[in-house]
Coordinates of C-alpha atoms and ligand atoms in Angstrom, one line a residue:
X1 CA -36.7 -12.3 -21.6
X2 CA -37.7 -11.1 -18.4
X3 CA -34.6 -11.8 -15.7
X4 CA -33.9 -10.4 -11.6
X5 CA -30.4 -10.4 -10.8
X6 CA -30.1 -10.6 -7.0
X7 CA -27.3 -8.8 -5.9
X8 CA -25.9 -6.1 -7.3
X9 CA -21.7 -7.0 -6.1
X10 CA -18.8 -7.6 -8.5
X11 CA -20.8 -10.8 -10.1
X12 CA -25.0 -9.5 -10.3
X13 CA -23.7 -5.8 -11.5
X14 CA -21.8 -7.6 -14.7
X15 CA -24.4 -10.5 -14.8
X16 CA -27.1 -7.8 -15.0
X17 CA -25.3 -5.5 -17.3
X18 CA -24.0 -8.1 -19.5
X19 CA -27.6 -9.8 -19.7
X20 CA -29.1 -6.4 -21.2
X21 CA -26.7 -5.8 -23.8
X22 CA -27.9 -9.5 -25.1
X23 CA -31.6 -7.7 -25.1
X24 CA -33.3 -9.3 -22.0
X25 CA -34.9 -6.8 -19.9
X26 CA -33.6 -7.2 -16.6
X27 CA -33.8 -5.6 -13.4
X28 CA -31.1 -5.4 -11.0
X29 CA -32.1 -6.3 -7.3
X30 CA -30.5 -5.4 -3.6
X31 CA -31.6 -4.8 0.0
X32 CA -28.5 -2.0 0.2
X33 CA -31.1 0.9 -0.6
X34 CA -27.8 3.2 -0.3
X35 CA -26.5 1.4 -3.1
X36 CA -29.6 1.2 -5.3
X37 CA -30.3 4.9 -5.4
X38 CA -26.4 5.3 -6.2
X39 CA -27.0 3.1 -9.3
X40 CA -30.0 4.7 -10.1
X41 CA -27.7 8.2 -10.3
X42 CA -25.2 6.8 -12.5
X43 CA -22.7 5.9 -9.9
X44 CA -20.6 2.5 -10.8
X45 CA -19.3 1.2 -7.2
X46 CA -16.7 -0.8 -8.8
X47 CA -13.8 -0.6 -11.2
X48 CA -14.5 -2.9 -14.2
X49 CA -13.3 -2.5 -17.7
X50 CA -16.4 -1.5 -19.4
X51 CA -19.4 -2.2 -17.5
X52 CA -19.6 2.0 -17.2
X53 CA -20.2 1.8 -20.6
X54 CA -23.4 -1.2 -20.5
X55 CA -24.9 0.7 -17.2
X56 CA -24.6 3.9 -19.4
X57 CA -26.0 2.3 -22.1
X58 CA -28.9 0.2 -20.7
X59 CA -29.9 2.3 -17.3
X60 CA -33.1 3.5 -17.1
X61 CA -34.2 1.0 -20.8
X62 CA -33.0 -2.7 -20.4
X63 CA -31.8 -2.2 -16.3
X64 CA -33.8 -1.2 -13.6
X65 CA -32.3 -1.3 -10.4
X66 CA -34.8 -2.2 -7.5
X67 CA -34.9 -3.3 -3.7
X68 CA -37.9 -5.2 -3.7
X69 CA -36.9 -9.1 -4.4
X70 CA -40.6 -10.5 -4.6
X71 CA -41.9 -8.2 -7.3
X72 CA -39.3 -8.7 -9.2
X73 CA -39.5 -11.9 -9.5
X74 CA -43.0 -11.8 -10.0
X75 CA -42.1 -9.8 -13.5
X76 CA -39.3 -12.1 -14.1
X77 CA -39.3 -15.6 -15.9
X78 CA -35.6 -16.2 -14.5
X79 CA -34.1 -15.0 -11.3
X80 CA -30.3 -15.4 -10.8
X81 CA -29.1 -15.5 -7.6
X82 CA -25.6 -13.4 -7.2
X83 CA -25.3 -12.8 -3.2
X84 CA -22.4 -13.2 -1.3
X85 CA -21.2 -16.7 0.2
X86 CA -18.3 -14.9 2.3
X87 CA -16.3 -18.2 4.7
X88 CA -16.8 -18.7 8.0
X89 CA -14.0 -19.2 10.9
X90 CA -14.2 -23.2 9.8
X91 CA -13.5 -22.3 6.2
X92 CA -17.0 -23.4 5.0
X93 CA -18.8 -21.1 2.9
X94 CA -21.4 -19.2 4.7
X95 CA -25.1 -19.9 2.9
X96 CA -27.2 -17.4 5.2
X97 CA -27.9 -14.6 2.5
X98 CA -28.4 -17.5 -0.1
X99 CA -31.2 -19.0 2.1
X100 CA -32.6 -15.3 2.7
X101 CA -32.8 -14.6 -0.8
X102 CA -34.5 -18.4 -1.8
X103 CA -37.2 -17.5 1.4
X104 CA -37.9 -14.5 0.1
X105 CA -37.7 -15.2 -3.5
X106 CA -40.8 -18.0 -3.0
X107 CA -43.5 -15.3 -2.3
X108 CA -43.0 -14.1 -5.5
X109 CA -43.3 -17.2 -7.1
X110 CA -46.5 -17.0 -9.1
X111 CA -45.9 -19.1 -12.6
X112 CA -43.1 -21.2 -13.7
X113 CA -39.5 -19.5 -13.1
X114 CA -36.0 -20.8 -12.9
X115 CA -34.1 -20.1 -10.3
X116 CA -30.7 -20.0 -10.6
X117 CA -27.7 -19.6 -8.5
X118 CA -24.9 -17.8 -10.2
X119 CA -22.8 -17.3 -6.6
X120 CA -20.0 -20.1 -5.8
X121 CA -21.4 -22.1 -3.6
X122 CA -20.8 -25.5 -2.3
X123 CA -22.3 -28.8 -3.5
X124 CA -26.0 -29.9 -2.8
X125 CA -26.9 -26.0 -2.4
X126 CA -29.2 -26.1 -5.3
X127 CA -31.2 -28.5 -3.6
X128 CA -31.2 -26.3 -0.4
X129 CA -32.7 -23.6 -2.3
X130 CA -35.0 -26.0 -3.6
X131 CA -36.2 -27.1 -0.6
X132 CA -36.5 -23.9 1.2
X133 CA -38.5 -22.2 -1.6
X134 CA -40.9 -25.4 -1.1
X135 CA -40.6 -24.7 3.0
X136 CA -41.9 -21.0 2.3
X137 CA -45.2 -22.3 0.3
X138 CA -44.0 -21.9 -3.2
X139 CA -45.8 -24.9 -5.8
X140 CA -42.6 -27.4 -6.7
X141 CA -44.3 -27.4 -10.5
X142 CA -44.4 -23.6 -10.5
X143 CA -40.2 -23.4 -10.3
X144 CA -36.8 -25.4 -11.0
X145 CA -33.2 -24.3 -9.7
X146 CA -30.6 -24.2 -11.8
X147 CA -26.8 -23.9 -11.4
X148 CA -24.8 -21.6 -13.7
X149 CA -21.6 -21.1 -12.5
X150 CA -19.8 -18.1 -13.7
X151 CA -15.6 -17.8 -14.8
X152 CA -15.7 -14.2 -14.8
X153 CA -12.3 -12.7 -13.4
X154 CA -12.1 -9.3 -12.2
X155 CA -10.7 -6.5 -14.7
X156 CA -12.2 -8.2 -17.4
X157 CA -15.5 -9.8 -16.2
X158 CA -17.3 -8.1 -18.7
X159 CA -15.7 -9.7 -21.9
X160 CA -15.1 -12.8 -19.9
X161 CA -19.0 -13.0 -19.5
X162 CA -19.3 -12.1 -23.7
X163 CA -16.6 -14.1 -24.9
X164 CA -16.7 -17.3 -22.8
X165 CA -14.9 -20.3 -23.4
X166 CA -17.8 -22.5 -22.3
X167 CA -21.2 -21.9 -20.8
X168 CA -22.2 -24.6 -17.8
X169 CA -25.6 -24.9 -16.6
X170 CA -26.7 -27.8 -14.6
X171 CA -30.3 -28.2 -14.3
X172 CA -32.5 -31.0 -13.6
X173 CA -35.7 -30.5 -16.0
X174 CA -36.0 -29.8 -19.2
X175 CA -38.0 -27.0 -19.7
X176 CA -35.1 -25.8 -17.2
X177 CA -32.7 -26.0 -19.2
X178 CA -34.8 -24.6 -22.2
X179 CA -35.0 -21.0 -20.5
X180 CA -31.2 -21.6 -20.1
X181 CA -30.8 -22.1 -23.9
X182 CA -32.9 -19.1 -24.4
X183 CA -31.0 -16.8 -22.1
X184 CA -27.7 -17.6 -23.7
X185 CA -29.2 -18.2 -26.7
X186 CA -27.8 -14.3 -28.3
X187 CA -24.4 -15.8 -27.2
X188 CA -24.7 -19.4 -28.6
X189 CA -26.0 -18.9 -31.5
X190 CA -23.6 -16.0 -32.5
X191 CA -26.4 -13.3 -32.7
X192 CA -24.0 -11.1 -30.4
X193 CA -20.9 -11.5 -32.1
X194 CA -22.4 -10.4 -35.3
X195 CA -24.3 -7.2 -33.8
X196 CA -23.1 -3.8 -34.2
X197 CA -22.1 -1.8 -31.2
X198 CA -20.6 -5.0 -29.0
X199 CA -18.2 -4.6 -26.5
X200 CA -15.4 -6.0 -28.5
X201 CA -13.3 -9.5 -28.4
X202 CA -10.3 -9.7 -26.4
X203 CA -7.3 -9.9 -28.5
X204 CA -6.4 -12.9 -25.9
X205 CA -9.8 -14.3 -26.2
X206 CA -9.4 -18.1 -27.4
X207 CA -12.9 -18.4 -28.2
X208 CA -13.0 -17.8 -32.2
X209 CA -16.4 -19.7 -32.4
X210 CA -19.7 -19.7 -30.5
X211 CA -19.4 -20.8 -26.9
X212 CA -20.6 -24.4 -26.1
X213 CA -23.4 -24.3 -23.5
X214 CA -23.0 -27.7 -21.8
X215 CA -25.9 -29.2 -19.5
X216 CA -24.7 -31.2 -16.6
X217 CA -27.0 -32.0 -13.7
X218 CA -26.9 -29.2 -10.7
X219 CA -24.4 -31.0 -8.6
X220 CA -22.0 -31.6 -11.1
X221 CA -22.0 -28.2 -11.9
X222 CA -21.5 -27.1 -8.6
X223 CA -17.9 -29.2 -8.9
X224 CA -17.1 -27.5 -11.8
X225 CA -17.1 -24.4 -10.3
X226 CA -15.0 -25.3 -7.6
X227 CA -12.9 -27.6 -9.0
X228 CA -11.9 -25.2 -11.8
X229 CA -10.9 -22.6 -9.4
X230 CA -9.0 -25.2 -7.5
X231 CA -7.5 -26.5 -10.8
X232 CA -6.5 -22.9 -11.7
X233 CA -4.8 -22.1 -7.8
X234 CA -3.0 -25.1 -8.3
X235 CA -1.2 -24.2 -11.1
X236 CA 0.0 -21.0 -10.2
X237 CA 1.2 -22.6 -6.3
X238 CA 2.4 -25.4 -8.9
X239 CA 4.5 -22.9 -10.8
X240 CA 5.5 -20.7 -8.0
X241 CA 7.2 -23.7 -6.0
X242 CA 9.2 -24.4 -9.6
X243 CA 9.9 -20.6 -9.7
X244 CA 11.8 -21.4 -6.5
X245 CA 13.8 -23.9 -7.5
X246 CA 14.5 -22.2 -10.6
X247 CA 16.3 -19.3 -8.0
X248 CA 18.0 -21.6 -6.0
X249 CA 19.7 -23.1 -9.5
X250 CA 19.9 -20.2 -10.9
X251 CA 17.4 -21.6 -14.0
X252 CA 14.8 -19.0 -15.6
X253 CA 11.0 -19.7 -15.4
X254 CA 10.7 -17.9 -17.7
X255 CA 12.1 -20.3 -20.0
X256 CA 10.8 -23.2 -18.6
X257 CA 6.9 -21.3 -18.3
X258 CA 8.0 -21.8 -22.5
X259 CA 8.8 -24.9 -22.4
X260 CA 6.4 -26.3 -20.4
X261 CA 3.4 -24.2 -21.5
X262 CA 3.6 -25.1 -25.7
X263 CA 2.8 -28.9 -24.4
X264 CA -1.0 -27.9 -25.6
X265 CA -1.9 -30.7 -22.7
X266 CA -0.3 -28.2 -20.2
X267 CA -1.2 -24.4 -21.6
X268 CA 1.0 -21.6 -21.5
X269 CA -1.9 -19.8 -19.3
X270 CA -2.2 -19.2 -15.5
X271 CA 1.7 -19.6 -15.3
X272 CA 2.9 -16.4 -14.3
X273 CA 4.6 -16.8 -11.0
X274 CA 4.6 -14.1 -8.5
X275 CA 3.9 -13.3 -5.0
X276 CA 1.0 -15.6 -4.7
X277 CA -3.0 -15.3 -5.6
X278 CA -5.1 -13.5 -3.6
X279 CA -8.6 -12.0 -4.4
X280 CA -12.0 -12.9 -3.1
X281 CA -12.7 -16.2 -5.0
X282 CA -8.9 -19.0 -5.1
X283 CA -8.4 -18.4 -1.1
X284 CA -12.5 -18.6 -0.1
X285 CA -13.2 -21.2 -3.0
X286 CA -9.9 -23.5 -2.0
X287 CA -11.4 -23.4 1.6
X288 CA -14.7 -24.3 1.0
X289 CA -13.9 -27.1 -2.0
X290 CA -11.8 -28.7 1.1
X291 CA -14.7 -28.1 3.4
X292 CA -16.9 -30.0 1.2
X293 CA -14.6 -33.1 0.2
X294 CA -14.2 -33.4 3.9
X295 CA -18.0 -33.2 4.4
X296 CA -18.5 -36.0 1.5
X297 CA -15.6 -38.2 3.3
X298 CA -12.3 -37.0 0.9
X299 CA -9.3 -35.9 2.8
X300 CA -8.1 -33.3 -0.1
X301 CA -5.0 -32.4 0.8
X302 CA -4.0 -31.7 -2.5
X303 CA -5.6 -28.4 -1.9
X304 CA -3.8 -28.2 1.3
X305 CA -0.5 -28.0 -0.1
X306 CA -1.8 -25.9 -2.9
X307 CA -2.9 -22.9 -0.1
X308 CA 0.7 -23.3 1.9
X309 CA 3.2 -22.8 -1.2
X310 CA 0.4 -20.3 -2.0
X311 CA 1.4 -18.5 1.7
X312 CA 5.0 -19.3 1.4
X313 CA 5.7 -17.5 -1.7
X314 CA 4.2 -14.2 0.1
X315 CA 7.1 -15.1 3.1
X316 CA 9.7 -16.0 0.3
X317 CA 9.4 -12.5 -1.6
X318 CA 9.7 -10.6 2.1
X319 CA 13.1 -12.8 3.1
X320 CA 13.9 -11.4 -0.4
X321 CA 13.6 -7.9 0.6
X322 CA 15.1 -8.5 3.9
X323 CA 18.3 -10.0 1.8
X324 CA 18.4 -7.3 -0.1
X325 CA 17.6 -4.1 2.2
X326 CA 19.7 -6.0 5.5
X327 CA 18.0 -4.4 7.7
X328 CA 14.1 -2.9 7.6
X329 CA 13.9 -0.5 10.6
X330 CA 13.3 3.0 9.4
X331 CA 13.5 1.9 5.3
X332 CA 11.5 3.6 3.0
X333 CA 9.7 1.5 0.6
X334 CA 7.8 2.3 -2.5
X335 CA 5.0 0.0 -3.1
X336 CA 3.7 0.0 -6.7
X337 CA 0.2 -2.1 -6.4
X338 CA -2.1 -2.6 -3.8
X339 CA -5.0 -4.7 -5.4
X340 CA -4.9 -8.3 -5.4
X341 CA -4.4 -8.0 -9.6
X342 CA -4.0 -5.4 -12.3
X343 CA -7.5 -4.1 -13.3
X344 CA -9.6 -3.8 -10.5
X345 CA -9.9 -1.8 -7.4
X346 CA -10.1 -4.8 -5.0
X347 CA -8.1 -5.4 -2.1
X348 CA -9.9 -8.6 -0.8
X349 CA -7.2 -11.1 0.2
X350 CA -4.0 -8.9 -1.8
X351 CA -1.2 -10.4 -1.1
X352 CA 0.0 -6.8 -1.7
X353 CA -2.2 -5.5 1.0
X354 CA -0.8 -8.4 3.0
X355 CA 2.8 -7.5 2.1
X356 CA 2.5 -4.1 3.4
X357 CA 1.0 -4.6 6.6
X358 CA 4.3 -7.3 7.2
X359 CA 6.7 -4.4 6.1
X360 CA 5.5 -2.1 8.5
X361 CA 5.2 -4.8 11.5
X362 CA 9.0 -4.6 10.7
X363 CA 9.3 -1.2 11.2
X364 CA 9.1 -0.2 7.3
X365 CA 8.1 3.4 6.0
X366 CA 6.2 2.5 2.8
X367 CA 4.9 5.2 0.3
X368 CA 2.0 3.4 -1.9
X369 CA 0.5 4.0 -5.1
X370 CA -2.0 1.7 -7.1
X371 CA -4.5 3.4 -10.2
X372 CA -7.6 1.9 -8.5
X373 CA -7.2 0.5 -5.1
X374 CA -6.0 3.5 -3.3
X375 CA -9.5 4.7 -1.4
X376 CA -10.3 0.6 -0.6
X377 CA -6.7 0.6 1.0
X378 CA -6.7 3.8 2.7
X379 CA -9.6 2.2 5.0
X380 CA -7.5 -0.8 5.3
X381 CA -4.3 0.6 6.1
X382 CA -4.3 2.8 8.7
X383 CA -1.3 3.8 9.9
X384 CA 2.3 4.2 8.8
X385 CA 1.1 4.3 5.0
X386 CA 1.5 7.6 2.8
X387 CA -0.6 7.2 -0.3
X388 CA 1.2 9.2 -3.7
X389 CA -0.7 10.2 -6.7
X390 CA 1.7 8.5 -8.8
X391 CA 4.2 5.9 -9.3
X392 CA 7.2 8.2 -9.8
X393 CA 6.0 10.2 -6.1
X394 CA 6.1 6.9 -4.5
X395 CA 9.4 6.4 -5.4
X396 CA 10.4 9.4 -4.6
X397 CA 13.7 9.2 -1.8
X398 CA 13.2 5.4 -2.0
X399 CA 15.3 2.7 -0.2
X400 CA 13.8 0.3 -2.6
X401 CA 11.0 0.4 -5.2
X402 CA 8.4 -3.2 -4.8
X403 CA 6.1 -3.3 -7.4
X404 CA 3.4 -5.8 -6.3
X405 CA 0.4 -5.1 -8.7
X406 CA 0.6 -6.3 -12.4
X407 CA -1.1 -3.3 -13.8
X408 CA -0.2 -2.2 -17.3
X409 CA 1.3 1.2 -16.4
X410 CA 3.9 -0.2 -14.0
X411 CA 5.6 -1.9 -16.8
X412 CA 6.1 1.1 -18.7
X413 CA 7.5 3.3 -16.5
X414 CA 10.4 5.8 -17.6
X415 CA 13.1 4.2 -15.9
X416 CA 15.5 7.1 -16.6
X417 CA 13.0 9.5 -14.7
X418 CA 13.2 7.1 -11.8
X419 CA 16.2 6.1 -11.9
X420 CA 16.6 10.3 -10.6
X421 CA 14.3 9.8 -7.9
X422 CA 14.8 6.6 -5.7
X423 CA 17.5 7.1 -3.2
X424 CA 19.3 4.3 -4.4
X425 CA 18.8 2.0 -7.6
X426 CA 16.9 -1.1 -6.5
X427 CA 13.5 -2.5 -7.5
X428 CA 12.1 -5.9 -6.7
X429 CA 9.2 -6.9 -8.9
X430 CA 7.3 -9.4 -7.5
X431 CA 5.4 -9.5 -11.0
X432 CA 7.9 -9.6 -13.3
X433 CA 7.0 -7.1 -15.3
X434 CA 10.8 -6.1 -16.7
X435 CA 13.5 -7.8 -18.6
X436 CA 16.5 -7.9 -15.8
X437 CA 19.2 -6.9 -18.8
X438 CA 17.0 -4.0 -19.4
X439 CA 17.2 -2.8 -15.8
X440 CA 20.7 -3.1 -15.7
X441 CA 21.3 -1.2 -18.4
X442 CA 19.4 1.8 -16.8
X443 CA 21.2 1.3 -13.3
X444 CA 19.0 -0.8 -11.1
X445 CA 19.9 -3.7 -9.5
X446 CA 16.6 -5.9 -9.9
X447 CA 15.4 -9.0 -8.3
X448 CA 12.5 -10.8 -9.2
X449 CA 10.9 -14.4 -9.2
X450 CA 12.0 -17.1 -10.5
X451 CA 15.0 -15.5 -12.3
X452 CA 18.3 -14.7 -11.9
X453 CA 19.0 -11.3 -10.1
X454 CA 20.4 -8.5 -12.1
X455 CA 23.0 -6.4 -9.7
X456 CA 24.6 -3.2 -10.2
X457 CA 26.5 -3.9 -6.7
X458 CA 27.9 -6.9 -5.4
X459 CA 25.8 -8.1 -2.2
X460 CA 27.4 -10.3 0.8
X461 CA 27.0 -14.0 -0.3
X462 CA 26.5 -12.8 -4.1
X463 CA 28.2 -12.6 -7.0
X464 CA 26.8 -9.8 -9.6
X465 CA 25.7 -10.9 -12.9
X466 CA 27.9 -8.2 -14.4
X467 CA 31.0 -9.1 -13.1
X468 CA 29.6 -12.9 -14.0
X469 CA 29.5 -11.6 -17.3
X470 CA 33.2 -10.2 -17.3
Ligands
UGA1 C1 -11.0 -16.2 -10.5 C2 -11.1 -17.1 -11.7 O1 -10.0 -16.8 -12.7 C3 -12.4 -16.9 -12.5 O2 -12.6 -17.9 -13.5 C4 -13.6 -17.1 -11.4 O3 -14.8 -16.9 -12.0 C5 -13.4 -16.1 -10.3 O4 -12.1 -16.4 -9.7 C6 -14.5 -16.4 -9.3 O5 -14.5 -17.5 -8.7 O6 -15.4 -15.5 -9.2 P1 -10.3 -13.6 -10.2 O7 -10.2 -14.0 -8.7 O8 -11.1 -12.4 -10.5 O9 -10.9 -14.8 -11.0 O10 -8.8 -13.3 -10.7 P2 -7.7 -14.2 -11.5 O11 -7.4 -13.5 -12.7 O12 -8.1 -15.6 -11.6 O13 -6.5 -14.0 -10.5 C7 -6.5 -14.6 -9.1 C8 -5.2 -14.4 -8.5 O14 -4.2 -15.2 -9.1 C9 -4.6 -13.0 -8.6 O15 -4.0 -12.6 -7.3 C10 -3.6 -13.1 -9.6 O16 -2.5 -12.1 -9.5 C11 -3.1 -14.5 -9.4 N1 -2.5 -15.1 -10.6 C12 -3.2 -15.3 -11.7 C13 -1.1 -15.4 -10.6 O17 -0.4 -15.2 -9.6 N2 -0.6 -16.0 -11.8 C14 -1.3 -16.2 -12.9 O18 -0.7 -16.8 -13.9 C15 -2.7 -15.9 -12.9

């Protein structure tokens, strides 16, 4: 099948990419003719676990990249829409480069095509798009809009998009939803899975069987896109705030992430507390879902409360430091972890990022490292930051080592090595990414959240678990 991916961001690059190695031919649209010729030469502009590999793979066969939106969708018998929906001051999503993209998407429409909006955008917007293809002359039988909703997270968007636990399409015809079937067909049907060469399963990957494609009408789907976001912020503010109490009883959430999570009505996934979500979609997507129950007359403030433990837990982890370190002036502070998560190289709404720039409002010296994010962050911040090459020169002559990232390699690190390098023995792991016994052993006193502090030394107003222990 013939398919124009508009947009060529985080979402159209692995839509497009991911689309091809199912066998469509698909061409890869954006007005950024910068960016275009850099995908023409091979260049990836993002760090994604194994969309290299599909752009290597497809580029120049089954991808084209183009910048001109009305041809392609002339060649195309489906045109996903993947532009950016970025919030305004009020919190509501701004549409403009959706409605840009439907204008200009209606001169090319010459035969029947499904438009489709793959972006997160608020309810009714399907039936914007509709409406302003019709405004711009295009026939109302020659087209239908669609609303596929994707659940790709960054790092691993591309087996996310392969191995889905569901497919939702709302659509309001039936031959609609037929080119729908057809598109995800390779997926539903289990052609992919049984293909040589695939990118393969994740070992975490629930789906065993062929994903269910479920047809819903546009707006409904439209909820389901924010409302699973919202679901999915809400459980980690929901386990966050009992990570709190856990520290002021001195419980484990660890344990009671167990305990909780093995109820299969509760899930042990999305439970790992830490220093809050951040990222381009939960703190856009929680705005906008507000925006629009407020619009449709529902005071959500559900989602409020969700978004201020969400802030708080940011403020809880820096009192934390401050309890530890006493004072900040002058401190130097490795920071393992820039990006908002482990696995990509964005910085969008990182509560690390966000971290960083409080520690030096406080007068902090802080010497970063992250695998990815380091260039993104360099052109964030400024001043007052010295970027290493590695984790150990980060924590080279360190007051205190923060790691802030969940990345893979800053839970192996040879603790021994930098155990030698840190001016003193302290780490605070806003991930937890250690066992606190294990840290003792090796020196460090270590503090992370949700579970009992592991000290080396005796703080004022603390007792040390050693000397508990004894
Ligand atoms: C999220 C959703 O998970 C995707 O399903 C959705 O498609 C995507 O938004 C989107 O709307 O485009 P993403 O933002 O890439 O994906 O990353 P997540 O893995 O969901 O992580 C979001 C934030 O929550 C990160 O800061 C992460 O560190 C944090 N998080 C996640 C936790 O603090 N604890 C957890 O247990 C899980």
């Amino acid at each position: 099948m013939h398919i124009a991916v508009v947009g060529t961001g985080y979402v159209g690059l692995v839509t497009g990419a991911c689309f091809a190695d199912l066998g469509h031919e698909v061409v890869l649209v954006d007005n950024n003719e910068e960016r275009i010729a850099a995908l023409r030469n091979g260049e990836v502009p993002i760090h994604e676990r194994f969309l290299p590999e599909l752009l290597a793979r497809h580029r120049g066969e089954r991808i084209k990249f183009s910048g001109d939106l009305q041809a392609a969708t002339r060649a195309s018998a489906a045109v996903f829409i993947a532009v950016g929906t970025p919030p305004t001051e009020s919190g509501d999503a701004d549409m403009s480069y959706v409605e840009s993209v439907a204008r200009e998407i209606s001169g090319g429409v010459d035969g029947y095509k499904v438009v489709v909006e793959k972006s997160t955008v608020p309810v009714y917007t399907s039936q914007w798009i509709r409406t302003i293809i019709m405004r711009n002359g295009a026939d109302p039988s020659h087209f239908d809009v669609a609303s596929n909703p994707e659940f790709l997270r960054e790092g691993t968007a591309v087996t996310d998009f392969l191995y889905p636990d569901r497919i939702v399409v709302g659509v309001e015809s039936e031959r609609g939803a037929e080119v729908m079937r057809q598109i995800y067909g390779p997926l539903t049907s289990g052609w992919y899975y049984g293909r040589g060469e695939t990118i393969p399963r994740p070992a975490a990957s629930s789906a065993k069987t062929t994903p269910r494609l479920i047809i819903t009408s546009t707006k409904s789907a439209e909820l389901i896109k924010h409302a699973s976001n919202a679901f999915l912020a809400m459980k980690i503010s929901f386990i966050n705030a009992v990570a709190s109490i856990c520290e002021s009883v001195g419980a484990n959430v660890e344990q009671v992430c167990d305990g909780i999570g093995t109820d299969s009505r509760i899930g042990p996934r999305f439970m790992s507390p830490g220093i809050g979500y951040g990222g381009s979609c939960f703190p856009k997507d929680l705005l906008a879902f507000r925006a629009v129950a407020k619009e449709s007359g529902y005071d959500f403030r559900l989602l409020e409360e969700v978004i201020r433990i969400n802030e708080d837990q940011r403020r809880r982890f820096l009192r934390k430091v401050r309890s530890v370190l006493w004072t900040f002036r002058g401190k130097r502070l490795a920071v393992l972890g820039l990006a908002f998560k482990g696995g990509t190289d964005d910085i969008r709404e990182s509560p690390a990022v966000l971290l960083v720039e409080e520690l030096l409002r406080e007068g902090c010296r802080v010497c970063a490292y992250d695998p990815a994010a380091m260039e993104r962050a360099k052109a964030v911040l400024k001043s007052g930051v010295e970027f290493a090459s590695d984790a150990y020169e980060a924590a080279t002559g360190a007051d205190a080592l923060l790691i802030l990232t969940e990345w893979e390699e800053f839970a192996t690190l040879d603790l021994e090595r930098l155990r030698t390098l840190v001016k003193y023995p302290i780490v605070l792991d806003g991930r937890n990414l250690y066992d606190p016994a294990v840290m003792v052993e090796h020196g460090f006193s270590y503090y992370s959240v949700g579970r009992p502090a592991a000290l080396t030394e005796e703080l004022p107003g603390t007792r040390s678990q050693k000397k508990e222990r004894a």
